[in-house]
PDB file of C-alpha atoms in Angstrom:
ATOM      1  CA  UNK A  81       0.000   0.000   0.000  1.00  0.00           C
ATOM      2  CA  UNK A  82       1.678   3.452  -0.779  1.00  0.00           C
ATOM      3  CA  UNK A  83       2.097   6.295   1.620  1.00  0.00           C
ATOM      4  CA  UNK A  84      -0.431   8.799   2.034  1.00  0.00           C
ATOM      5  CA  UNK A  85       1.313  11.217   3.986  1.00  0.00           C
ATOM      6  CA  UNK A  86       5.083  11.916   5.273  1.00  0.00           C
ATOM      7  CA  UNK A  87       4.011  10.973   8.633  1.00  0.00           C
ATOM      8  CA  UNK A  88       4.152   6.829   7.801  1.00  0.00           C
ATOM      9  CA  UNK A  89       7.571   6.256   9.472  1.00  0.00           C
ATOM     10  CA  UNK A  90       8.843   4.395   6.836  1.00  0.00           C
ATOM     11  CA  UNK A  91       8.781   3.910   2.384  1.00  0.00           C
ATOM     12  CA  UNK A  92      10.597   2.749  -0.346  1.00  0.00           C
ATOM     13  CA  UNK A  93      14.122   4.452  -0.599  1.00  0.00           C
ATOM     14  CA  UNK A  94      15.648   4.623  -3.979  1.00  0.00           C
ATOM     15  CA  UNK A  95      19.244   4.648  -4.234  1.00  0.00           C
ATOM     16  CA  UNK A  96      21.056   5.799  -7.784  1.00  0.00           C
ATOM     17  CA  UNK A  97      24.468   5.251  -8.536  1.00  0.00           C
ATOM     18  CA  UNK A  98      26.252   5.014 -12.049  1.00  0.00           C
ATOM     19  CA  UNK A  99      25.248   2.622 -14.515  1.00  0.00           C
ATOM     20  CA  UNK A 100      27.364  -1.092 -13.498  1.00  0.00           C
ATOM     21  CA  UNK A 101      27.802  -0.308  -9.915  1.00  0.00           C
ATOM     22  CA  UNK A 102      24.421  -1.776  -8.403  1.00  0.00           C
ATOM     23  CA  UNK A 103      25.892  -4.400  -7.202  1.00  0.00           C
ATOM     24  CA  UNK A 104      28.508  -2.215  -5.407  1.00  0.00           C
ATOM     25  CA  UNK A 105      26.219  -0.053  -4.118  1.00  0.00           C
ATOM     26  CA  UNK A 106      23.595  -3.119  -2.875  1.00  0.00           C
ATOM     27  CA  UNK A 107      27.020  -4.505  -0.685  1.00  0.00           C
ATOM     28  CA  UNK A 108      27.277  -1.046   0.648  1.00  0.00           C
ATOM     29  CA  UNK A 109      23.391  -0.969   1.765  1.00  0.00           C
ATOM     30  CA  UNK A 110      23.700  -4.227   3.313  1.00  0.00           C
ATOM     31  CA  UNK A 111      26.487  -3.571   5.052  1.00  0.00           C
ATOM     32  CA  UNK A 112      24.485  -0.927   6.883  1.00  0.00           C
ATOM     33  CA  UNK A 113      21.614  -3.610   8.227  1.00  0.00           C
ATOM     34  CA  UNK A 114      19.070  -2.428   5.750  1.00  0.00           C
ATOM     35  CA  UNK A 115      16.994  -4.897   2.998  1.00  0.00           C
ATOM     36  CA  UNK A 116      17.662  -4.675  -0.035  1.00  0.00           C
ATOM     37  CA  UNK A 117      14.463  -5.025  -2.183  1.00  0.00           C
ATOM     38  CA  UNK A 118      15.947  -4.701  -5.840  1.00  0.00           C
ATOM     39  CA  UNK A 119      19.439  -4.182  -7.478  1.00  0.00           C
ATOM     40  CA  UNK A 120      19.117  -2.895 -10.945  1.00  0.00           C
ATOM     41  CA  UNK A 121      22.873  -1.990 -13.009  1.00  0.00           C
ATOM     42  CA  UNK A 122      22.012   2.159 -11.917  1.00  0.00           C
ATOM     43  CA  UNK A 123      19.945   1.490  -8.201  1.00  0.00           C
ATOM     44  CA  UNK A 124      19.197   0.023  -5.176  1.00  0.00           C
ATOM     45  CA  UNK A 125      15.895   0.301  -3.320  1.00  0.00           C
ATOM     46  CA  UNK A 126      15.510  -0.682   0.096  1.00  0.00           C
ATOM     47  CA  UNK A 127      13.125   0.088   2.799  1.00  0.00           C
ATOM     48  CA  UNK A 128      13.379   2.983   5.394  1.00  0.00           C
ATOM     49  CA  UNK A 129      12.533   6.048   7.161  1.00  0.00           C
ATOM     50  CA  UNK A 130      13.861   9.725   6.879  1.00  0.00           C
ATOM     51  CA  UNK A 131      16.803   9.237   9.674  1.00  0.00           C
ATOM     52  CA  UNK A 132      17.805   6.189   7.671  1.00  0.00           C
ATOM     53  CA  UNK A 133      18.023   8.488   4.491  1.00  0.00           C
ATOM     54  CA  UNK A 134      20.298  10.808   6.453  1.00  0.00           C
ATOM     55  CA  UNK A 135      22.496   7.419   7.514  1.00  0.00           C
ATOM     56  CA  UNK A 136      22.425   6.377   3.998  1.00  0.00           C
ATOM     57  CA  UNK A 137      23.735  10.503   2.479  1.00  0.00           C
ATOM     58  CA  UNK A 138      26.937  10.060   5.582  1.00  0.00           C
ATOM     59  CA  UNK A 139      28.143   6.688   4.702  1.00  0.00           C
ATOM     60  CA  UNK A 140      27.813   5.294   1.089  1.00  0.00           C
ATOM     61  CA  UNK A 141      30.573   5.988  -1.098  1.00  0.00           C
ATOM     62  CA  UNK A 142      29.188   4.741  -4.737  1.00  0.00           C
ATOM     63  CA  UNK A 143      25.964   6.750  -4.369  1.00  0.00           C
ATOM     64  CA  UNK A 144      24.763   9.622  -6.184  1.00  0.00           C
ATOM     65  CA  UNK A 145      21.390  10.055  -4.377  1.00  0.00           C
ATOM     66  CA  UNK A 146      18.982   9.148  -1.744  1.00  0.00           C
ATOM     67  CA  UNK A 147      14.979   9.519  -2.713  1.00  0.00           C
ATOM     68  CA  UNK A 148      12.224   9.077  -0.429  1.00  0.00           C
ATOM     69  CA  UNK A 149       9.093   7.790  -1.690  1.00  0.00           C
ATOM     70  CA  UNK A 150       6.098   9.761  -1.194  1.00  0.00           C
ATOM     71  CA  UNK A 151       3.396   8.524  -3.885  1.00  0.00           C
ATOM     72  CA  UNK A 152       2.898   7.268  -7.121  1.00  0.00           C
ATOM     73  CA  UNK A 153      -0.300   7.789  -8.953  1.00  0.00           C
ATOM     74  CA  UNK A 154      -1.583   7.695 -12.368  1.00  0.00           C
ATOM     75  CA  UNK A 155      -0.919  10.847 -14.480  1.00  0.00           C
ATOM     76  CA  UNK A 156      -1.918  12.038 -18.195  1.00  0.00           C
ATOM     77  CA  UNK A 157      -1.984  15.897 -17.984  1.00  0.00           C
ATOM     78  CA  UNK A 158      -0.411  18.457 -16.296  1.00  0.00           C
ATOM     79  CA  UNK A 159      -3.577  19.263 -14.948  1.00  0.00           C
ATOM     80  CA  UNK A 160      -3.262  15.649 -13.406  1.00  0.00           C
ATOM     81  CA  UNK A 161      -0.120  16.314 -12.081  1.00  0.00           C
ATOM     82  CA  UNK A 162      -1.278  19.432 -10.004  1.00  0.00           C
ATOM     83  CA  UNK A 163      -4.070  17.935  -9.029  1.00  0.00           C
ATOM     84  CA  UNK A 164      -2.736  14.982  -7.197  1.00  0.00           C
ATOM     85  CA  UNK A 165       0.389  16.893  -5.996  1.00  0.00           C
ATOM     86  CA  UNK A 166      -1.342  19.662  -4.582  1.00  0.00           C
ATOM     87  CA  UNK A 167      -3.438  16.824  -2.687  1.00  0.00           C
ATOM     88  CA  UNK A 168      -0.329  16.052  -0.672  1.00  0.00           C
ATOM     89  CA  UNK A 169       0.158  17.750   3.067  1.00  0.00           C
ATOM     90  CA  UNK A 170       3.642  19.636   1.790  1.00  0.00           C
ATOM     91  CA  UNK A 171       2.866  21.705   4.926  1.00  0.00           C
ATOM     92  CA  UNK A 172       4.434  18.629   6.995  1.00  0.00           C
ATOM     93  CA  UNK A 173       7.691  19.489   5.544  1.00  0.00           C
ATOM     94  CA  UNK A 174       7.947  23.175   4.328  1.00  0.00           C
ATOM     95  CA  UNK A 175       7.119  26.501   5.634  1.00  0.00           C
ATOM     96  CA  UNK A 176       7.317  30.100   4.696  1.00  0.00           C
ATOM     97  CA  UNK A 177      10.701  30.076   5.477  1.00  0.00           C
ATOM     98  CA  UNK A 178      11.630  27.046   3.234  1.00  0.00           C
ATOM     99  CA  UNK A 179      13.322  27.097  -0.064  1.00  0.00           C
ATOM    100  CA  UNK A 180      11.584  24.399  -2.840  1.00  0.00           C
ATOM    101  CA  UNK A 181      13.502  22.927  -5.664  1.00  0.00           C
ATOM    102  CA  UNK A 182      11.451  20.327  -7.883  1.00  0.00           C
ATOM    103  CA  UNK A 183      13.646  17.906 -10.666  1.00  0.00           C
ATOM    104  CA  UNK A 184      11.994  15.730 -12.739  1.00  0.00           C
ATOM    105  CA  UNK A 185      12.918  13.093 -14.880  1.00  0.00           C
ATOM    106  CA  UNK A 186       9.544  12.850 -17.797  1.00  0.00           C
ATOM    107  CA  UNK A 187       8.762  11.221 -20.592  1.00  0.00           C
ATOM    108  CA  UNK A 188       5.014  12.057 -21.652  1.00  0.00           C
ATOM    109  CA  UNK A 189       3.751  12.724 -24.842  1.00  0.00           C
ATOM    110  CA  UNK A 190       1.649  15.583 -23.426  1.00  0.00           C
ATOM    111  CA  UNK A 191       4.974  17.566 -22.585  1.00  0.00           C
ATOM    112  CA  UNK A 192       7.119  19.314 -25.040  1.00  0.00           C
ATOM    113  CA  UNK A 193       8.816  21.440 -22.300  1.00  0.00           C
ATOM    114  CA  UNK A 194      10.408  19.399 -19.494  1.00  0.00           C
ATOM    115  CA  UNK A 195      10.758  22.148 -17.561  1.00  0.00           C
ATOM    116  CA  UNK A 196       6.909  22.437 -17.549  1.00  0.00           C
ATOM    117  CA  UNK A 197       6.174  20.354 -15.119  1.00  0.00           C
ATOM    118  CA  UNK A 198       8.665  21.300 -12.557  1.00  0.00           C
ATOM    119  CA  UNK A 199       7.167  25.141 -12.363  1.00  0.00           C
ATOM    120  CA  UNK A 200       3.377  22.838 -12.354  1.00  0.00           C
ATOM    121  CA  UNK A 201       4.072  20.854  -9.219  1.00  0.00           C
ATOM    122  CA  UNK A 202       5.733  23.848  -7.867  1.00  0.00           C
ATOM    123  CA  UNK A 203       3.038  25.787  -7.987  1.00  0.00           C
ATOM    124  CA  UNK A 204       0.652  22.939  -6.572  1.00  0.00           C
ATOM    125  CA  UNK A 205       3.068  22.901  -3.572  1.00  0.00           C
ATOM    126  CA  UNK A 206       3.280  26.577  -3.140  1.00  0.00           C
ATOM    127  CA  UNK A 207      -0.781  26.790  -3.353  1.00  0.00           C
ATOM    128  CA  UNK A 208      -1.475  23.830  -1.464  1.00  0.00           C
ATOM    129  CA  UNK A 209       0.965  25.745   1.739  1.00  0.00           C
ATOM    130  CA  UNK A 210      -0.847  28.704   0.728  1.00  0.00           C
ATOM    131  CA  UNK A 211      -4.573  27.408   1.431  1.00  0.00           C
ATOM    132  CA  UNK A 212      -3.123  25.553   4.711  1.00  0.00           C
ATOM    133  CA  UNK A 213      -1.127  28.381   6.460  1.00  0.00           C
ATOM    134  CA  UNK A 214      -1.153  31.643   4.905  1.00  0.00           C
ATOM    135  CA  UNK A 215       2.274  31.524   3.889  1.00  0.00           C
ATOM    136  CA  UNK A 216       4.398  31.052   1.143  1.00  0.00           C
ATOM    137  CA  UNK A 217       7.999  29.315   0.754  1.00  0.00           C
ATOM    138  CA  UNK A 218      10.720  30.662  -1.894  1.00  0.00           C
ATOM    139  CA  UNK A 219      11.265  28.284  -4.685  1.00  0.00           C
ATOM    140  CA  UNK A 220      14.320  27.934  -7.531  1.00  0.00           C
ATOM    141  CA  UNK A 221      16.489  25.566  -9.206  1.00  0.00           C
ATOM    142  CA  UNK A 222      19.149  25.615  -6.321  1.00  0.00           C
ATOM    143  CA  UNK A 223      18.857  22.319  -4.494  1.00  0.00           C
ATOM    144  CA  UNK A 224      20.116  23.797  -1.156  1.00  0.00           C
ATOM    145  CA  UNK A 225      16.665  23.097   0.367  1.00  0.00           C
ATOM    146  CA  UNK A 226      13.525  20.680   0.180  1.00  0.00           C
ATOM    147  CA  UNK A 227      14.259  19.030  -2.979  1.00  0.00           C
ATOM    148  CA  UNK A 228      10.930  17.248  -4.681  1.00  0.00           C
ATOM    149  CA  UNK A 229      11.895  14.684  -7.646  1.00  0.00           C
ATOM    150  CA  UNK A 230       9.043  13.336 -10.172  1.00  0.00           C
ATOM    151  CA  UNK A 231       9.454  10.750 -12.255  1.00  0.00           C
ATOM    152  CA  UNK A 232       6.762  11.002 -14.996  1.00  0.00           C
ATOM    153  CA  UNK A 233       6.901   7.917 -17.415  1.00  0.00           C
ATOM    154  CA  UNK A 234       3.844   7.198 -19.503  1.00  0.00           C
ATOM    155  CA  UNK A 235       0.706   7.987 -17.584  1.00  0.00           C
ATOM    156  CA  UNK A 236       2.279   6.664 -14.318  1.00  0.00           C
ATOM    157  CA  UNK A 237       4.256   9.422 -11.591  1.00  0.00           C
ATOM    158  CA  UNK A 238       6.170   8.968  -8.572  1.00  0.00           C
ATOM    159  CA  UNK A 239       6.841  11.970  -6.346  1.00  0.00           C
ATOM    160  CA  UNK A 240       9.814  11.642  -3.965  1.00  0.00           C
ATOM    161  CA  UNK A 241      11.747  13.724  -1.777  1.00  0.00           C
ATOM    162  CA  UNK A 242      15.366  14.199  -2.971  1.00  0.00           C
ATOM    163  CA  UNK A 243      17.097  14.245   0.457  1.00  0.00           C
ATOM    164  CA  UNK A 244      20.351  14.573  -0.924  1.00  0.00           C
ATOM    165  CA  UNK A 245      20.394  17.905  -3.166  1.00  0.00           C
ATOM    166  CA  UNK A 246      23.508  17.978  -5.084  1.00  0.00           C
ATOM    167  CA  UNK A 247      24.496  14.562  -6.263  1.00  0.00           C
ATOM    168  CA  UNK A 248      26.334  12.709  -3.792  1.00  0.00           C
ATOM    169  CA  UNK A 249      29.222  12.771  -6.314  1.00  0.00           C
ATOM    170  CA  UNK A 250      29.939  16.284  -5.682  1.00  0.00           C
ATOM    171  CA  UNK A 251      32.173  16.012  -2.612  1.00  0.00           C
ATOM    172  CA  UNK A 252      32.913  19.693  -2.987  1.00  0.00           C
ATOM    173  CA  UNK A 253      36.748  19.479  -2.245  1.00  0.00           C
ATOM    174  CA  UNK A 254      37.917  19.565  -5.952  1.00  0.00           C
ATOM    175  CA  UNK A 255      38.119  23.401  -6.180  1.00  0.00           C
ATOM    176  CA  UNK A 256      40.848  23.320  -9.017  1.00  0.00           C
ATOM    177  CA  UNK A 257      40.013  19.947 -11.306  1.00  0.00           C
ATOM    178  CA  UNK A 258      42.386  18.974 -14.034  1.00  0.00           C
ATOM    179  CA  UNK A 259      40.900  17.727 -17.772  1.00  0.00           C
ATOM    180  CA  UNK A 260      39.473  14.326 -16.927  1.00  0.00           C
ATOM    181  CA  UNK A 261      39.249  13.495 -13.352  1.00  0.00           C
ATOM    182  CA  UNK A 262      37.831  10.010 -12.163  1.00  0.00           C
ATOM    183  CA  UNK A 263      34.216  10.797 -10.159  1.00  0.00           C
ATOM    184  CA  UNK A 264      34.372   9.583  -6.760  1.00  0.00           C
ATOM    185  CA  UNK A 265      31.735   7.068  -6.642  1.00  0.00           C
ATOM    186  CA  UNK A 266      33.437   5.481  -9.849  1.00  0.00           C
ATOM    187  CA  UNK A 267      36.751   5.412  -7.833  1.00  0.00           C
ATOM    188  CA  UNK A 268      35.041   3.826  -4.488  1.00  0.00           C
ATOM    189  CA  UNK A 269      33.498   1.095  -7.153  1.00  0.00           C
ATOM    190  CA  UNK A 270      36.818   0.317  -8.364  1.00  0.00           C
ATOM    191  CA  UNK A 271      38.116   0.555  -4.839  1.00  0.00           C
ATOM    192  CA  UNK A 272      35.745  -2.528  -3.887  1.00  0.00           C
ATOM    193  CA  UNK A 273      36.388  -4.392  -7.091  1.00  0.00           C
ATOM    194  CA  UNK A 274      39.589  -4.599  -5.903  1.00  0.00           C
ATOM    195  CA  UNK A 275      41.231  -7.123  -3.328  1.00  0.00           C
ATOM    196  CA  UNK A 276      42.039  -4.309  -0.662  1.00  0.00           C
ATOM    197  CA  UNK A 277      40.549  -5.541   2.315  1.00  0.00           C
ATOM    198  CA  UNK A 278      41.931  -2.489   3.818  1.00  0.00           C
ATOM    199  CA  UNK A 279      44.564  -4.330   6.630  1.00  0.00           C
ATOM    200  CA  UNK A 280      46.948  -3.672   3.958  1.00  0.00           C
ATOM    201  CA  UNK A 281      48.396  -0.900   2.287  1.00  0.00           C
ATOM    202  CA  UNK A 282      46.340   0.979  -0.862  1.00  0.00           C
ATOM    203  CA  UNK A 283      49.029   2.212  -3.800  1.00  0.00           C
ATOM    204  CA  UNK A 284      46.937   4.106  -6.279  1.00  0.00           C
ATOM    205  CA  UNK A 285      48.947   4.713  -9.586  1.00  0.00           C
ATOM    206  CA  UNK A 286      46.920   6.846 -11.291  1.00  0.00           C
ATOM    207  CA  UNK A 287      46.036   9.431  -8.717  1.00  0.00           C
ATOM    208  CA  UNK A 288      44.650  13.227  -9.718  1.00  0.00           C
ATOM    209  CA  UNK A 289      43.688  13.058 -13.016  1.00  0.00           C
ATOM    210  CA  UNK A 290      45.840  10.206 -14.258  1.00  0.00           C
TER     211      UNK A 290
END
């Protein structure tokens, strides 16, 4: 049965990662006590609340985000798509002094403009907080905030909550990055492809950029 609200303690977590490391990324998941429910070659899902989300952001390594299920339902229009989202209690999670970012990954024939749909469900969250307390929250495409993610395939969309922002790729530490180097949740893949079972020591030949 799907979630309703954000107050059901726990949902389905989807996990993304680059395309061949699932199965790095499913060890990884395991290895901190949660189920794994499916592997796929570009994601994990597994079962889990909001605190386990935050657990999940801290320690994987071959990650690139953590999303929160909130609900799928079925969707033709953009009409549709307010409709149902503004149906949701966003009030549980933002207030006027929230900043909204929406993403969205769709593929319907009714769309032309992919960016369409973002600034629709944004404005069914904004009215929907609106209605239920008077108030407003600021909204753009910085993900520095509440971060909602639809995926819109067909007439079927699934509304999550991005709880990691920026892609978990984007350690931040690489101010001054040469021509080509190696993303970091490629190089922890490779890292546990290896045989270092870390007791010994880790040489690393093509360090930097290579």
């Amino acid at each position: 049965m799907l979630p309703t609200d954000f107050s059901s303690p726990s949902s389905t977590i989807l996990i993304t990662c680059p395309h061949g490391i699932g199965p790095y990324l499913r060890k990884e998941v395991t290895d901190l006590g949660l189920r794994v429910k499916e592997t796929t070659e570009a994601s994990v899902s597994t079962t889990g609340t909001l605190n386990d989300c935050m657990v999940l952001n801290l320690r994987l390594s071959t990650a690139h985000r953590v999303l929160f299920f909130v609900e799928e339902f079925l969707c033709k229009t953009a009409e549709d798509l307010y409709r149902r989202i503004t149906r949701l209690p966003w009030e549980l999670v933002l207030n006027k002094s929230s900043y909204l970012c929406v993403t969205s990954l769709v593929r319907n024939p009714s769309i032309t403009d992919t960016r369409f749909p973002n600034v629709k469900a944004k404005d069914a969250i904004v009215d929907r907080l609106v209605n239920r307390t008077g108030a407003r929250c600021d909204s753009g495409p910085e993900r520095t905030g509440t971060v909602v993610h639809l995926h819109w395939v067909g007439s079927r969309c699934s509304v999550y909550l991005d709880t990691s922002g920026e892609s978990l790729s984007r350690r931040g530490y690489r101010r001054l990055p040469e021509g080509a180097p190696l993303q970091e949740t490629l190089a922890a893949a490779i890292i546990r492809a290896s045989v270092w079972n870390r007791s010994m020591n880790f040489v690393n030949p093509m360090c930097g950029s290579g």
